[in-house]
Amino acid sequence: MTATIARPESTAHPADATDHRPRLDEAVRVGATAVLWLALLLVTYWWVAGGGLQDLGGWESGLTSLGRVTGLVASVLLLAQVVLMARVPPLEAAFGQDRLARTHRLVGFTSFNLMLTHIVLITWGYAAGELTRTPGTLWDLTVDYPGMLLAVAGTLCLCLVVATSIRAARRRVRYESWHLLHLYAYLGVGLALPHQLWTGQELLSSTGRTVFWWTAWAVTAAAVLTWRVALPVWRSTRHALRVTSVVPEAPGVVSVYLSGRRLDRLPLEAGQFCNWRFLSGPGWTRSHPYSLSAAPDGRSLRITVQVVGDGSAAVTSLRPGTRVLVEGPYGRLSARARTRRRVVLIGAGVGTAPLRALAEGLTYAPGEAVYVERYTDAPLFVREIDTLARERGLRVLRLSGRRRSADSWLGSDLGSGPGSGPGSGSEPVADLDALRSWIPDIAECDVYVCGPDGWTDLVRRDLAGAGLPDDRLHLETFSW
Ligand SMILES: Cc1cc2nc3c(=O)[nH]c(=O)nc-3n(C[C@H](O)[C@H](O)[C@H](O)COP(=O)(O)OP(=O)(O)OC[C@H]3O[C@@H](n4cnc5c(N)ncnc54)[C@H](O)[C@@H]3O)c2cc1C
């Protein structure tokens, strides 16, 4: 079974003035950033209004006061980092998951550091500013004050999550274990709430403050329950996805075809990914992100999977009829991110899967879209891409061979596809020069990139060197 190549039904050009989504996404980015800063400003204002600055005049009161403000800022950021990963559709669409995950990491580490600072300063202040009395005071506060025992338990949960998220530690932990531990963050945040409610004077000293904090906590909890739990359950039930067939694409790579009810109502776009759970036996509880490798046609879906471990290996032996649970769609590697007529799709290995879907799903005139594929042994989707080249004027560059060096994203056999230029002579060509000679106006295009982590860094470097603005680079890596 092979995917038929569909022509996009929409006649509206995604890059023309009728598509308001780029402007909507920009508004969401500005709005979300403003909301976060306003919340931070508001709690700081309340701290100042409550005499926070005057308290800095004394040693003990100063320590407690600084402890209060760091606790308030930490609480806002703690909630913000949960919302960032709550899969809120407008945020997903506006920022993309890569950017949300990076911001979540930054906000998460900052809130954790501030939370530790809050604990140290508050305790030190309560210990009359004497460092030696601080451990005893911490014990007294924990056992005597309402909600504090829970807050300490919450802090320990967050310590566990942060320790396993530090890069060096993360590399040693299996993804599944890291992900499971990461769920403790919800417990940590939840356990911190009661001490804020019962002892936090900032929360209770005015109606405005009480409303603000209750709203912030309620919105965060509702976001998680709605978009991380209820929506995936509803979509999986409504669409009742099942495996139709599993077809080999290349050694160690298979495509999985899926069908289900009312797939035209599943708001998926070519290039996006979902988290999939195949109900085929043990291991179904772990979801795996895979991108669509064909543009959705309202009747079926296709993903393409490279075997790298247990989960992906199990995909190769899925039987037709296997039920599938779906979370998503996610990702900005889609027409939504496009602002220009000319597009360039650059991928490596199975990273070409979403780009193959985009090459089919995007609208473009002959010559307006370029597909650049880096591969070591054999390119993927050869017949389908060649059909798109023939029927829709997709320009194709295939870059074969091993990587030229650790500092190069190109293959040793430069440009074996139509339109290849440099590399035929004996002089080694710099990656950036090769890129510029193949696509001289690349700085004027929207560029979609997908591949392994280090490789995409090198492509990003050369795209910046070629003058491509950041907001026209749409990048996804297949790593966590
Ligand atoms: C946004 C995104 C889109 C992806 N699209 C595709 C695709 O279209 N085709 C494809 O072949 N691969 C894709 N991947 C990679 C794919 O998800 C992993 O290769 C797969 O989950 C590995 O699982 P495993 O059990 O076989 O291997 P494991 O041995 O469990 O993991 C191997 C490596 O895969 C990564 N990984 C494992 N589970 C996850 C997870 N749930 N989320 C993120 N990373 C994980 C980790 O880096 C891990 O070290 C994508 C990844 C991401 C983040």
mmCIF file with all atom_site columns, C-alpha atoms in Angstrom, residues 403-476:
data_model
loop_
_atom_site.group_PDB
_atom_site.id
_atom_site.type_symbol
_atom_site.label_atom_id
_atom_site.label_alt_id
_atom_site.label_comp_id
_atom_site.label_asym_id
_atom_site.label_entity_id
_atom_site.label_seq_id
_atom_site.pdbx_PDB_ins_code
_atom_site.Cartn_x
_atom_site.Cartn_y
_atom_site.Cartn_z
_atom_site.occupancy
_atom_site.B_iso_or_equiv
_atom_site.pdbx_formal_charge
_atom_site.auth_seq_id
_atom_site.auth_comp_id
_atom_site.auth_asym_id
_atom_site.auth_atom_id
_atom_site.pdbx_PDB_model_num
ATOM 1  C CA . ARG A 1 403 ? 28.333 13.342 6.926  1.00 0.00 ? 403 ARG A CA 1
ATOM 2  C CA . ARG A 1 404 ? 31.448 15.113 5.563  1.00 0.00 ? 404 ARG A CA 1
ATOM 3  C CA . SER A 1 405 ? 32.628 15.956 9.072  1.00 0.00 ? 405 SER A CA 1
ATOM 4  C CA . ALA A 1 406 ? 31.212 16.487 12.553 1.00 0.00 ? 406 ALA A CA 1
ATOM 5  C CA . ASP A 1 407 ? 30.921 20.172 11.646 1.00 0.00 ? 407 ASP A CA 1
ATOM 6  C CA . SER A 1 408 ? 29.010 19.608 8.413  1.00 0.00 ? 408 SER A CA 1
ATOM 7  C CA . TRP A 1 409 ? 25.350 18.768 7.837  1.00 0.00 ? 409 TRP A CA 1
ATOM 8  C CA . LEU A 1 410 ? 25.951 17.788 4.213  1.00 0.00 ? 410 LEU A CA 1
ATOM 9  C CA . GLY A 1 411 ? 26.700 14.360 2.793  1.00 0.00 ? 411 GLY A CA 1
ATOM 10 C CA . SER A 1 412 ? 30.061 13.420 1.282  1.00 0.00 ? 412 SER A CA 1
ATOM 11 C CA . ASP A 1 413 ? 28.404 13.082 -2.142 1.00 0.00 ? 413 ASP A CA 1
ATOM 12 C CA . LEU A 1 414 ? 27.136 16.610 -2.564 1.00 0.00 ? 414 LEU A CA 1
ATOM 13 C CA . GLY A 1 415 ? 23.995 17.316 -4.520 1.00 0.00 ? 415 GLY A CA 1
ATOM 14 C CA . SER A 1 416 ? 23.243 14.210 -6.522 1.00 0.00 ? 416 SER A CA 1
ATOM 15 C CA . GLY A 1 417 ? 19.713 15.368 -7.268 1.00 0.00 ? 417 GLY A CA 1
ATOM 16 C CA . PRO A 1 418 ? 18.341 17.689 -9.914 1.00 0.00 ? 418 PRO A CA 1
ATOM 17 C CA . GLY A 1 419 ? 19.532 21.212 -9.482 1.00 0.00 ? 419 GLY A CA 1
ATOM 18 C CA . SER A 1 420 ? 22.775 20.239 -7.799 1.00 0.00 ? 420 SER A CA 1
ATOM 19 C CA . GLY A 1 421 ? 25.594 22.658 -8.326 1.00 0.00 ? 421 GLY A CA 1
ATOM 20 C CA . PRO A 1 422 ? 28.745 22.739 -6.287 1.00 0.00 ? 422 PRO A CA 1
ATOM 21 C CA . GLY A 1 423 ? 30.587 19.698 -5.176 1.00 0.00 ? 423 GLY A CA 1
ATOM 22 C CA . SER A 1 424 ? 31.218 18.343 -8.634 1.00 0.00 ? 424 SER A CA 1
ATOM 23 C CA . GLY A 1 425 ? 34.730 19.820 -8.709 1.00 0.00 ? 425 GLY A CA 1
ATOM 24 C CA . SER A 1 426 ? 37.635 18.708 -6.548 1.00 0.00 ? 426 SER A CA 1
ATOM 25 C CA . GLU A 1 427 ? 37.558 21.735 -4.183 1.00 0.00 ? 427 GLU A CA 1
ATOM 26 C CA . PRO A 1 428 ? 35.643 21.060 -0.948 1.00 0.00 ? 428 PRO A CA 1
ATOM 27 C CA . VAL A 1 429 ? 32.733 23.462 -0.717 1.00 0.00 ? 429 VAL A CA 1
ATOM 28 C CA . ALA A 1 430 ? 31.677 25.052 2.577  1.00 0.00 ? 430 ALA A CA 1
ATOM 29 C CA . ASP A 1 431 ? 28.146 24.041 3.653  1.00 0.00 ? 431 ASP A CA 1
ATOM 30 C CA . LEU A 1 432 ? 26.974 27.642 3.598  1.00 0.00 ? 432 LEU A CA 1
ATOM 31 C CA . ASP A 1 433 ? 28.339 28.263 0.079  1.00 0.00 ? 433 ASP A CA 1
ATOM 32 C CA . ALA A 1 434 ? 26.700 25.085 -1.173 1.00 0.00 ? 434 ALA A CA 1
ATOM 33 C CA . LEU A 1 435 ? 23.381 26.108 0.355  1.00 0.00 ? 435 LEU A CA 1
ATOM 34 C CA . ARG A 1 436 ? 23.583 29.608 -1.136 1.00 0.00 ? 436 ARG A CA 1
ATOM 35 C CA . SER A 1 437 ? 24.449 28.299 -4.572 1.00 0.00 ? 437 SER A CA 1
ATOM 36 C CA . TRP A 1 438 ? 21.528 25.835 -4.600 1.00 0.00 ? 438 TRP A CA 1
ATOM 37 C CA . ILE A 1 439 ? 18.965 28.255 -3.219 1.00 0.00 ? 439 ILE A CA 1
ATOM 38 C CA . PRO A 1 440 ? 20.294 31.795 -3.703 1.00 0.00 ? 440 PRO A CA 1
ATOM 39 C CA . ASP A 1 441 ? 17.135 33.452 -2.306 1.00 0.00 ? 441 ASP A CA 1
ATOM 40 C CA . ILE A 1 442 ? 16.890 31.218 0.770  1.00 0.00 ? 442 ILE A CA 1
ATOM 41 C CA . ALA A 1 443 ? 16.817 34.268 3.059  1.00 0.00 ? 443 ALA A CA 1
ATOM 42 C CA . GLU A 1 444 ? 13.504 35.223 1.419  1.00 0.00 ? 444 GLU A CA 1
ATOM 43 C CA . CYS A 1 445 ? 11.823 31.861 2.015  1.00 0.00 ? 445 CYS A CA 1
ATOM 44 C CA . ASP A 1 446 ? 10.079 30.053 4.851  1.00 0.00 ? 446 ASP A CA 1
ATOM 45 C CA . VAL A 1 447 ? 12.396 27.189 5.793  1.00 0.00 ? 447 VAL A CA 1
ATOM 46 C CA . TYR A 1 448 ? 11.166 24.009 7.517  1.00 0.00 ? 448 TYR A CA 1
ATOM 47 C CA . VAL A 1 449 ? 13.859 21.823 9.073  1.00 0.00 ? 449 VAL A CA 1
ATOM 48 C CA . CYS A 1 450 ? 13.533 18.424 10.743 1.00 0.00 ? 450 CYS A CA 1
ATOM 49 C CA . GLY A 1 451 ? 16.159 15.917 11.798 1.00 0.00 ? 451 GLY A CA 1
ATOM 50 C CA . PRO A 1 452 ? 18.394 14.806 14.655 1.00 0.00 ? 452 PRO A CA 1
ATOM 51 C CA . ASP A 1 453 ? 19.454 17.308 17.312 1.00 0.00 ? 453 ASP A CA 1
ATOM 52 C CA . GLY A 1 454 ? 23.107 18.111 16.441 1.00 0.00 ? 454 GLY A CA 1
ATOM 53 C CA . TRP A 1 455 ? 22.399 18.035 12.709 1.00 0.00 ? 455 TRP A CA 1
ATOM 54 C CA . THR A 1 456 ? 19.598 20.604 12.967 1.00 0.00 ? 456 THR A CA 1
ATOM 55 C CA . ASP A 1 457 ? 21.950 22.875 14.967 1.00 0.00 ? 457 ASP A CA 1
ATOM 56 C CA . LEU A 1 458 ? 24.358 22.921 12.010 1.00 0.00 ? 458 LEU A CA 1
ATOM 57 C CA . VAL A 1 459 ? 21.565 23.617 9.516  1.00 0.00 ? 459 VAL A CA 1
ATOM 58 C CA . ARG A 1 460 ? 20.288 26.418 11.760 1.00 0.00 ? 460 ARG A CA 1
ATOM 59 C CA . ARG A 1 461 ? 23.816 27.904 11.885 1.00 0.00 ? 461 ARG A CA 1
ATOM 60 C CA . ASP A 1 462 ? 24.068 28.040 8.081  1.00 0.00 ? 462 ASP A CA 1
ATOM 61 C CA . LEU A 1 463 ? 20.550 29.347 7.605  1.00 0.00 ? 463 LEU A CA 1
ATOM 62 C CA . ALA A 1 464 ? 21.381 32.197 9.981  1.00 0.00 ? 464 ALA A CA 1
ATOM 63 C CA . GLY A 1 465 ? 24.632 32.695 8.006  1.00 0.00 ? 465 GLY A CA 1
ATOM 64 C CA . ALA A 1 466 ? 22.603 32.911 4.806  1.00 0.00 ? 466 ALA A CA 1
ATOM 65 C CA . GLY A 1 467 ? 20.540 35.719 6.385  1.00 0.00 ? 467 GLY A CA 1
ATOM 66 C CA . LEU A 1 468 ? 17.315 33.831 7.189  1.00 0.00 ? 468 LEU A CA 1
ATOM 67 C CA . PRO A 1 469 ? 15.442 35.644 9.985  1.00 0.00 ? 469 PRO A CA 1
ATOM 68 C CA . ASP A 1 470 ? 14.601 33.480 13.028 1.00 0.00 ? 470 ASP A CA 1
ATOM 69 C CA . ASP A 1 471 ? 10.857 33.861 12.583 1.00 0.00 ? 471 ASP A CA 1
ATOM 70 C CA . ARG A 1 472 ? 10.999 32.193 9.157  1.00 0.00 ? 472 ARG A CA 1
ATOM 71 C CA . LEU A 1 473 ? 12.847 29.133 10.401 1.00 0.00 ? 473 LEU A CA 1
ATOM 72 C CA . HIS A 1 474 ? 10.393 26.406 11.474 1.00 0.00 ? 474 HIS A CA 1
ATOM 73 C CA . LEU A 1 475 ? 12.367 23.659 13.126 1.00 0.00 ? 475 LEU A CA 1
ATOM 74 C CA . GLU A 1 476 ? 11.572 20.414 14.875 1.00 0.00 ? 476 GLU A CA 1
#
